[in-house]
Structures are given as C-alpha cells and as structure tokens.
mmCIF file of C-alpha atoms in Angstrom:
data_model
loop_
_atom_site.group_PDB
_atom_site.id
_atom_site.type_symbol
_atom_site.label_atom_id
_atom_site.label_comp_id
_atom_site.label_asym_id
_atom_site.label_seq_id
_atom_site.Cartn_x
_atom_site.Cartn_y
_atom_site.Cartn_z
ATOM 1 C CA UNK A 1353 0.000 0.000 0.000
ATOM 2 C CA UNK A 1354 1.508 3.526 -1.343
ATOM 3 C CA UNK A 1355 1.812 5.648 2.000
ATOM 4 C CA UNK A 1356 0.003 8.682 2.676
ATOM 5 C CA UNK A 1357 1.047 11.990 2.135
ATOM 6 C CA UNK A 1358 0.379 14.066 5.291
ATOM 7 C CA UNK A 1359 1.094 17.723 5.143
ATOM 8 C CA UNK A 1360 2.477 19.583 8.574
ATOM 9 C CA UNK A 1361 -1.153 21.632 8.674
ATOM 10 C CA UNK A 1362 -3.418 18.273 8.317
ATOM 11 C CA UNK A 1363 -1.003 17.101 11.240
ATOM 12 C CA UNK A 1364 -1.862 19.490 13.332
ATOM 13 C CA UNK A 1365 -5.430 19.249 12.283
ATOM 14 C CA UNK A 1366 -5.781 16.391 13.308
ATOM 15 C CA UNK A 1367 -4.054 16.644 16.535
ATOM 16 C CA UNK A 1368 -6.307 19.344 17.621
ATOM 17 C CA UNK A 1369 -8.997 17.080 16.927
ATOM 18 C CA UNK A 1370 -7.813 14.568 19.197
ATOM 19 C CA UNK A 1371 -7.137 16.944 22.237
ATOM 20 C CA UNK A 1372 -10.462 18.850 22.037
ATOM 21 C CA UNK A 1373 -12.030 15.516 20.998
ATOM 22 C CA UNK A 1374 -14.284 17.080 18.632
ATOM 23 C CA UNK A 1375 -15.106 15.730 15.109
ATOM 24 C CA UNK A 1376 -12.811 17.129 12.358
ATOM 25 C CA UNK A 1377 -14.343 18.036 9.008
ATOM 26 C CA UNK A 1378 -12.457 18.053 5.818
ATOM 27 C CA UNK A 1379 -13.208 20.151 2.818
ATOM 28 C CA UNK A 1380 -11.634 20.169 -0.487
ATOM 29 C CA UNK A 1381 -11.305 19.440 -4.468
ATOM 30 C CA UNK A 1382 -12.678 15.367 -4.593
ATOM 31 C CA UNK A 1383 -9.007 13.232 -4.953
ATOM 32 C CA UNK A 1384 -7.554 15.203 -2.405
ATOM 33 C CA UNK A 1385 -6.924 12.686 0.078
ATOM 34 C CA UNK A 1386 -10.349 13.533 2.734
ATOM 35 C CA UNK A 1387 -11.520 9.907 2.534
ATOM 36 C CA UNK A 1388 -8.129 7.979 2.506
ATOM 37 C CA UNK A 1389 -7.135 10.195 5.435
ATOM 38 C CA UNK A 1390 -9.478 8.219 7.856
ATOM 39 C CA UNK A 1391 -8.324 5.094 6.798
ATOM 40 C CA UNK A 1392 -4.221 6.595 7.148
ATOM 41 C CA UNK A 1393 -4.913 7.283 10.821
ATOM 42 C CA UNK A 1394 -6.624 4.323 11.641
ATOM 43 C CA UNK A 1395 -4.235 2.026 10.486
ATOM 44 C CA UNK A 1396 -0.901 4.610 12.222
ATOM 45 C CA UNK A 1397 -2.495 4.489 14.869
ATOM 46 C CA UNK A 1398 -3.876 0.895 15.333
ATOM 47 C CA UNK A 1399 -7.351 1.882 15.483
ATOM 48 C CA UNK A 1400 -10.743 -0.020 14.419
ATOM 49 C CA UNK A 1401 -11.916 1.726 11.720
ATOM 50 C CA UNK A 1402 -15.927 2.137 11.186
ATOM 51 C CA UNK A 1403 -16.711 3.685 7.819
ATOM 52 C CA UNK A 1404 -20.150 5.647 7.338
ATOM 53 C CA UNK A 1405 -20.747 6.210 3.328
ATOM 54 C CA UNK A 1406 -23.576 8.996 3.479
ATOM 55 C CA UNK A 1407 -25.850 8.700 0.419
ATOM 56 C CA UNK A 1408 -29.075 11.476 -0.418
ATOM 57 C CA UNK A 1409 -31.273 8.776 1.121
ATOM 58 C CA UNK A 1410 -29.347 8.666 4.102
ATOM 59 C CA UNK A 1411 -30.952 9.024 7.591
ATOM 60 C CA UNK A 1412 -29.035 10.379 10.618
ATOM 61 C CA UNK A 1413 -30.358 7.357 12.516
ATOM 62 C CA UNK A 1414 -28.639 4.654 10.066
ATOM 63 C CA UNK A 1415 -25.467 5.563 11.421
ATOM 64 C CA UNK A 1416 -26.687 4.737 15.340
ATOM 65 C CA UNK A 1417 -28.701 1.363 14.695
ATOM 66 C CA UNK A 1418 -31.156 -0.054 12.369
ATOM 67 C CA UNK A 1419 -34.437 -1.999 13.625
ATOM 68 C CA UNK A 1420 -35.417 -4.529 11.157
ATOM 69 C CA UNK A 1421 -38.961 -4.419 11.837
ATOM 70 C CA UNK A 1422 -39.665 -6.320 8.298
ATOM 71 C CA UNK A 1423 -37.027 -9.457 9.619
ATOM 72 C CA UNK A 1424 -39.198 -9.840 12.764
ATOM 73 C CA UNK A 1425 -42.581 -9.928 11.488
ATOM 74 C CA UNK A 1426 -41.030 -12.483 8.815
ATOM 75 C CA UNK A 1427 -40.119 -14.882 11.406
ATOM 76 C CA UNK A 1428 -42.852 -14.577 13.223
ATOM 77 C CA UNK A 1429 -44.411 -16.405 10.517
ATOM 78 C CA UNK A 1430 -42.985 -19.574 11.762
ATOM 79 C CA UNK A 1431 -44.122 -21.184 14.510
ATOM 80 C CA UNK A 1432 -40.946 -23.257 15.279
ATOM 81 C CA UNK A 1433 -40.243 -22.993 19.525
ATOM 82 C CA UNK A 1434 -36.556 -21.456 18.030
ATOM 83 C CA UNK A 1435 -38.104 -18.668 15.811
ATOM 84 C CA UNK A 1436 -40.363 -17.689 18.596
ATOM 85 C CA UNK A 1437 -38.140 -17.227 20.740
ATOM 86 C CA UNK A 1438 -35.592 -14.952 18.702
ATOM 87 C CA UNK A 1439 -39.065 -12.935 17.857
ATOM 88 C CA UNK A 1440 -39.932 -12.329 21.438
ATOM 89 C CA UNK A 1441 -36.430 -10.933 21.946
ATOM 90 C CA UNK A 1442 -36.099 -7.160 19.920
ATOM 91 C CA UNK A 1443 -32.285 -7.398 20.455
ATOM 92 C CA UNK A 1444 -31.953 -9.816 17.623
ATOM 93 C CA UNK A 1445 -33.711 -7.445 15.227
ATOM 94 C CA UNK A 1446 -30.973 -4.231 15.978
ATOM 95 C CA UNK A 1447 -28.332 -3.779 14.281
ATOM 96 C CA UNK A 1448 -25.418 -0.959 14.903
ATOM 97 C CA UNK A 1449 -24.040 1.833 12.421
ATOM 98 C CA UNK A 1450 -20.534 2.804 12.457
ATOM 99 C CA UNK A 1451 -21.451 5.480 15.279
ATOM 100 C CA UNK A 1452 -22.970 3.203 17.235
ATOM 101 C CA UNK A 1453 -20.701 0.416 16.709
ATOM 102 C CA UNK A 1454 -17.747 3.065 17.942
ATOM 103 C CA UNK A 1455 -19.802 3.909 20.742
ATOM 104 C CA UNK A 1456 -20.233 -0.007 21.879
ATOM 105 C CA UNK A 1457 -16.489 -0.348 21.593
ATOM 106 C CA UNK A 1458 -15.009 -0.338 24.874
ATOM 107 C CA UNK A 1459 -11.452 1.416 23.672
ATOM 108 C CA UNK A 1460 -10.779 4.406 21.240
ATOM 109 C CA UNK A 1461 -11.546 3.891 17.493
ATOM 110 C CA UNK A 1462 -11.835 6.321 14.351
ATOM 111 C CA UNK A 1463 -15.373 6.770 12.173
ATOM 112 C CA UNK A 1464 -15.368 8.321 9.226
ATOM 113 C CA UNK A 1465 -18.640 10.023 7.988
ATOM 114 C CA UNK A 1466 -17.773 10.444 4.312
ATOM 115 C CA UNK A 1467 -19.435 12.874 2.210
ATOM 116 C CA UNK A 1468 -21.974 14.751 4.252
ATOM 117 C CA UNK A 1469 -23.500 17.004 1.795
ATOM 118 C CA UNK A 1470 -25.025 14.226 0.193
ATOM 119 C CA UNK A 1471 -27.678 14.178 2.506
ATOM 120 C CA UNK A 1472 -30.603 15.883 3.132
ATOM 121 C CA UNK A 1473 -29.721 20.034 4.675
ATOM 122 C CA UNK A 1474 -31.215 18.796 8.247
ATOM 123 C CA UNK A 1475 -28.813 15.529 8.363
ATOM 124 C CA UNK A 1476 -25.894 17.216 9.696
ATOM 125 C CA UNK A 1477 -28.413 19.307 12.780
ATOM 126 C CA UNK A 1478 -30.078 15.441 13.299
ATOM 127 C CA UNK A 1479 -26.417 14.380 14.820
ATOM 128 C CA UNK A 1480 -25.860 17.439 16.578
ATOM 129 C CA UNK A 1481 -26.748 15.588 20.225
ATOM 130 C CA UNK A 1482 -24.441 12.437 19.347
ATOM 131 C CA UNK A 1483 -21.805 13.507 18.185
ATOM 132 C CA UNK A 1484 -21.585 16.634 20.907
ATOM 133 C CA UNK A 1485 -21.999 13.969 23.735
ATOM 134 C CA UNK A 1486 -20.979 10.646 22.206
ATOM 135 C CA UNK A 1487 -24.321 8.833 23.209
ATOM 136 C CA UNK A 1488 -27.652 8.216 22.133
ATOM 137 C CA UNK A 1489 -31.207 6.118 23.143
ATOM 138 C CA UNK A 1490 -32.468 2.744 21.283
ATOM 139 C CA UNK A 1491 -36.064 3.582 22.023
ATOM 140 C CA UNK A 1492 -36.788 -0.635 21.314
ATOM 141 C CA UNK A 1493 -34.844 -1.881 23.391
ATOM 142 C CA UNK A 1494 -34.814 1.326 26.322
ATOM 143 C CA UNK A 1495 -31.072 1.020 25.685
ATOM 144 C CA UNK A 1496 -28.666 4.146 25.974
ATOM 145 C CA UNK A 1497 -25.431 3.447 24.175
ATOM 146 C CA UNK A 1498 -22.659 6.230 25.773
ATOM 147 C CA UNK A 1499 -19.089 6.256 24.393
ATOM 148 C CA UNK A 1500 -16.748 4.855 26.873
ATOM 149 C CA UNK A 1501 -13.972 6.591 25.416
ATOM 150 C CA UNK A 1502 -14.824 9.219 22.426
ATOM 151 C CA UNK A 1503 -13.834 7.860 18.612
ATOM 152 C CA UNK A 1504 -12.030 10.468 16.244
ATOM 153 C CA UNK A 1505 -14.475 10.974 14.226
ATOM 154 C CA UNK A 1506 -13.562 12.144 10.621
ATOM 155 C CA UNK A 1507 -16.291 14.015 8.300
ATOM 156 C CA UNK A 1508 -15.523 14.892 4.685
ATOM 157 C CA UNK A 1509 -17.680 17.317 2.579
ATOM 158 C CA UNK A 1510 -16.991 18.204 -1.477
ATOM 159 C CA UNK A 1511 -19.281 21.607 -0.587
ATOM 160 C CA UNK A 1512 -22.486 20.273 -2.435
ATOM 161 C CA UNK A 1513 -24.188 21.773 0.325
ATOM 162 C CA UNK A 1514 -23.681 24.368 2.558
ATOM 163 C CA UNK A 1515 -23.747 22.625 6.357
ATOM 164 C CA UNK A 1516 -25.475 24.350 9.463
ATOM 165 C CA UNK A 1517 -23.517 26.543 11.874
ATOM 166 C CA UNK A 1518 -24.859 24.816 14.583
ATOM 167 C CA UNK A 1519 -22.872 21.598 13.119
ATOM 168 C CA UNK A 1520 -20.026 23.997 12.175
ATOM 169 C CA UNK A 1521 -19.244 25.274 15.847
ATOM 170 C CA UNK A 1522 -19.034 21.134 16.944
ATOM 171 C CA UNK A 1523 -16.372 20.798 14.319
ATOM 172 C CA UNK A 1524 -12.511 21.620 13.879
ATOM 173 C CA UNK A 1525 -12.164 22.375 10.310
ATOM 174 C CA UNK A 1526 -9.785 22.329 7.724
ATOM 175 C CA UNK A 1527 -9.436 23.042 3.861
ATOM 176 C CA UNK A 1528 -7.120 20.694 1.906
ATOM 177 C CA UNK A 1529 -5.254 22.559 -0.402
ATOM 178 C CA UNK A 1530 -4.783 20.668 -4.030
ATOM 179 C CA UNK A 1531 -1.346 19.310 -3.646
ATOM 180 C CA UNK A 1532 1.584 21.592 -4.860
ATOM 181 C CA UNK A 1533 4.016 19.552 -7.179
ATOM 182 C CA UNK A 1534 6.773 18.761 -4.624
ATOM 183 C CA UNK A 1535 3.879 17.653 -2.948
ATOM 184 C CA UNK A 1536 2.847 15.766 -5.770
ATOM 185 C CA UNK A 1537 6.062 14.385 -6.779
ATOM 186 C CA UNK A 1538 6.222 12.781 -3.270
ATOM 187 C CA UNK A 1539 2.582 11.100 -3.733
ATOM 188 C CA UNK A 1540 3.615 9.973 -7.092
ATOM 189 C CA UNK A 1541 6.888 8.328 -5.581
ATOM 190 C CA UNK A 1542 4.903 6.592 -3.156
ATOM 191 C CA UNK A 1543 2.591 4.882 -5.399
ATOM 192 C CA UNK A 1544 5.358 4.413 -8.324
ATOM 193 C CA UNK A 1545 8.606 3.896 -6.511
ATOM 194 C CA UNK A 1546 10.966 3.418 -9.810
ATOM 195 C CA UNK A 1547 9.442 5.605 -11.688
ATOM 196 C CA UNK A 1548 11.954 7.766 -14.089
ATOM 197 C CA UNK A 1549 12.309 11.421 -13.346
ATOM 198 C CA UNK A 1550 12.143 13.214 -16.459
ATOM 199 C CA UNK A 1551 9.725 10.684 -17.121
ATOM 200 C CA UNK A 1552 7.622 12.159 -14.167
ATOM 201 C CA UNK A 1553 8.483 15.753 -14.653
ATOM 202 C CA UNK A 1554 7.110 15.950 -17.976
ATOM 203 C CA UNK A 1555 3.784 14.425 -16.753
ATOM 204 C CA UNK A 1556 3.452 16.584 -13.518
ATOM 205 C CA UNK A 1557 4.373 20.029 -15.981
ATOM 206 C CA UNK A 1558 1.379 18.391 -18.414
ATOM 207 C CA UNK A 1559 -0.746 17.853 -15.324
ATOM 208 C CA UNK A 1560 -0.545 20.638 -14.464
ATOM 209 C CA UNK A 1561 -0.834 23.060 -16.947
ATOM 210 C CA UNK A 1562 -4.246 21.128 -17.698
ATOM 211 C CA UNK A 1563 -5.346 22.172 -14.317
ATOM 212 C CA UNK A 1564 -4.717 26.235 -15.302
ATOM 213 C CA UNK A 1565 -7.209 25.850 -18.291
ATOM 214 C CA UNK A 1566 -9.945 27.920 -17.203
ATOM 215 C CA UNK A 1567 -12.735 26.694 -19.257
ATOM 216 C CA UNK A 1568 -12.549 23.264 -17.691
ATOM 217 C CA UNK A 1569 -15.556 21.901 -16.193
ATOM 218 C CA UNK A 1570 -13.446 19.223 -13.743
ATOM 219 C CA UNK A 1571 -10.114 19.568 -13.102
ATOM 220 C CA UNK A 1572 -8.325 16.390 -12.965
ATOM 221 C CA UNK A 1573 -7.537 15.471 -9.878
ATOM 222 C CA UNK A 1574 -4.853 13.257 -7.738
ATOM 223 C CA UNK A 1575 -6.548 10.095 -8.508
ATOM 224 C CA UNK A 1576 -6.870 10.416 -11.938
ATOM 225 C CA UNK A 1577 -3.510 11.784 -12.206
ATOM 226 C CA UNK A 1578 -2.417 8.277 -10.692
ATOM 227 C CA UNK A 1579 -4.605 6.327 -13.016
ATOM 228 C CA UNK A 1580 -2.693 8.349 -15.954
ATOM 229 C CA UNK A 1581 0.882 7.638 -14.539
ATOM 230 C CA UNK A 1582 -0.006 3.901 -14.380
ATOM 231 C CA UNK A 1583 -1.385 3.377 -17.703
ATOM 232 C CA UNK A 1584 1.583 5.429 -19.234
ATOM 233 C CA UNK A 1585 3.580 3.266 -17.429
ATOM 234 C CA UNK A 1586 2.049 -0.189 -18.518
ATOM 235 C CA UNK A 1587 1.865 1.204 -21.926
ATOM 236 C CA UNK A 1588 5.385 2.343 -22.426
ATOM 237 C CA UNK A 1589 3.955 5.562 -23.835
ATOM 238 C CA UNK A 1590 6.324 8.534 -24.474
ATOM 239 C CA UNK A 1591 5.249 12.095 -23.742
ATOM 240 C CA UNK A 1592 5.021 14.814 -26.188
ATOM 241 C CA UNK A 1593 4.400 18.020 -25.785
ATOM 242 C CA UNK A 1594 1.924 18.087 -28.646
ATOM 243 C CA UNK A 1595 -0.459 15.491 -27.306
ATOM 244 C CA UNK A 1596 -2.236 14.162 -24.443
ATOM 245 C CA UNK A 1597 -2.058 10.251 -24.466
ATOM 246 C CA UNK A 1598 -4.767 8.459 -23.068
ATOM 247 C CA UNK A 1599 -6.718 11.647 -22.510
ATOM 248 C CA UNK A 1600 -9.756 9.808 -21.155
ATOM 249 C CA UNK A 1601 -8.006 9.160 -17.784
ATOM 250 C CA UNK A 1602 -7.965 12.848 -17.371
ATOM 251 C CA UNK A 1603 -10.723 14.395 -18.494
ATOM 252 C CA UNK A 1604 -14.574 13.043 -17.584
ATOM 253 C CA UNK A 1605 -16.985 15.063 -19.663
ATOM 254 C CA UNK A 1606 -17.354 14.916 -23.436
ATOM 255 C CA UNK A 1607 -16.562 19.763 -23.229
ATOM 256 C CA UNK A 1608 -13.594 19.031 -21.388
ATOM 257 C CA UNK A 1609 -12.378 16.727 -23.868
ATOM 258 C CA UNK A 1610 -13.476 18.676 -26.836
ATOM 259 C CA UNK A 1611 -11.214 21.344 -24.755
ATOM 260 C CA UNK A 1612 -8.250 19.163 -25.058
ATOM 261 C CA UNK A 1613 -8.651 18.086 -28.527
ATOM 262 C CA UNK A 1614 -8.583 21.860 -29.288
#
C-alpha cells in the first residue's frame, strides 16, 4: 500500500482534533486525500476503523442502529419454539451503524462520515446531540449506548451543500489545499517507486498546466492523475508536448475533452 502523504497543517489538524475531541471536518477538491485520510490514521495508529458512506437517502439514525422491523414480522411467521423465541427478543432485530458500533467499543476507534452534503440540509443538525456527547437512546430496546472513550471521528464534505452553523461550531475544520508539485512528486513516488524522473516531470508540468485551463468543467484530480501515470507506465507511452495520451483518464466530460482536442 503507497503511504500517505500528510502535510504539517493536516497534522496538526488532526491533533487538535484529538485533544479537544471534537469531530474534524475536511473540505476540499474530490481526490484530495479527505476519505483515505481516515483510513491513514486508523491504520498509524492501530485503530478499528468504522466507515459511514452517506448517500441522499441517508438518515441520521442509520449511522446509530437499524431496527429490522420487516425481519421480525417475517419470522414470526414460523411457529418453530426457536423462531419464537428470537421474535420475542427485539435485540436480535438491531443492528449498529458505524457510530454506534464506535460507541459499543469499549477502547478508542476512528469513524469516518464520508461525504456529508449528500444528505438531506437537516442531516448534519439530526447528529448534533451524538456527536456533541458521544451517546444516544435505542427507544426498542430502552437502551442508551454512551461512548466509553470518544472515537475520532472524521467528516468529509466536497461543498455540495452548505452545512449548518450549529454543526459547524461542533467541528474543527480544515481546507485541503490541491497538492503543490513537490507535494505531488512525493505522492507519485509513493505509489510508483521506480518511476523515471524526467519521465515524471514531464507528466506533472502536463498535469498541471491542464489544471490552469480555465474553461474546464473538472479539473483532474490526484486520482486520476495516478490512473494516468499507471497506464503510461504499462503502456510504455512517451510524452510529447503536442499530445495528451490516453486523454480519457484525465478528463470526464465529453466539453472538457473537446477542450483538449482543441
């Protein structure tokens, strides 16, 4: 696995986070590293990792627990002594989300909440409570699930949506800048290890000055950068200033690559 890049400032970001155990939020261009950061500090640091993809159905309660309401009534269809008995007990019909399973987990862990502004505006104000206090009520089973010890919980937003200020104030925040090209050239060496260097300065100075076009509608970002470098690579293909090889792993909409055929 190619390491992660961690700049001094998302250091310290993170750190804070940890001391003043609130949730931090990352913002950013999408490829920046938000999601992969999560997993980066979980595995440094030894942590269980709990991973909460938010989708525009999403409900704030999917990441505490689930009652499957539709399972029970099923096997209550069955009069076997065995199926009875699992009906008469709601416990066997709840099952935790990533909050709730860091929550039930007796040492510290690391959630990530990916993409927030997918969700509906009130999603963010309908964890307000939980994630402030680290706890929250099963009303089935008249069980209240408190953090023993409070997860680092990491939230990523690509700024769909603008989120509340009452979520805001719960939140240490930082912006990750798109990485600069010593930056870049550090990410690349990570995932590409032999790679030539005049090989991967004329990509990066091509990458680049793709990114300065104005008129694009999506910048290409880290990840496609990396597909490029890797299908160059396989392929053997040189690069010429004249032409864009493989433009497809760069650009993903049919203006941007009308842009680069002109």
């Amino acid at each position: 696995m190619a390491e992660y890049i961690l700049s001094e400032e998302l250091r310290e970001a993170v750190h804070v986070a940890e001391i003043t155990k609130r949730p931090l939020l990352l913002k950013g261009e999408p490829g920046t590293g938000k999601t992969l950061l999560a997993t980066y500090v979980a595995e440094s640091k030894q942590l269980p990792f709990y991973r909460w993809h938010i989708k525009s159905t999403s409900l704030a309660r999917e990441g505490l627990y689930f009652y499957d309401a539709v399972a029970r009534l099923n096997d209550s269809r069955f009069p076997e002594e065995e199926a009875m008995i699992r009906v008469r007990d709601v416990k066997n019909y709840i099952r935790l989300g990533a909050l709730g399973e860091a929550f039930s987990f007796p040492k510290r862990s690391v959630v990530l909440i990916d993409e927030i502004d997918k969700a509906d505006i009130e999603f963010p104000n309908d964890l307000l409570l939980e994630l402030d206090k680290m706890e929250f009520f099963i009303p089935e089973t008249k069980e209240h699930i408190v953090a023993q010890e409070r997860p680092l919980v990491i939230i990523t937003s690509n700024n769909e949506k603008e989120l509340p200020d009452a979520f805001l104030r719960r939140c240490i925040f930082h912006y990750i800048e798109f990485p600069k090209r010593e930056t870049m050239k550090a990410i690349l060496l990570s995932h590409f290890p032999k790679i030539e260097s005049e090989f991967m300065e004329k990509a990066l100075a091509m990458f680049y000055s793709i990114r300065k076009i104005e008129s694009l509608r999506k910048k290409p970002s880290t990840s496609e950068l990396l597909d490029w470098i890797q299908v160059l690579l396989h392929s053997g293909e040189k690069l010429e200033s004249n032409s864009i090889p493989f433009a497809g792993t760069l650009f993903k909409s049919e203006e941007d690559y009308r842009v680069h055929l002109n």
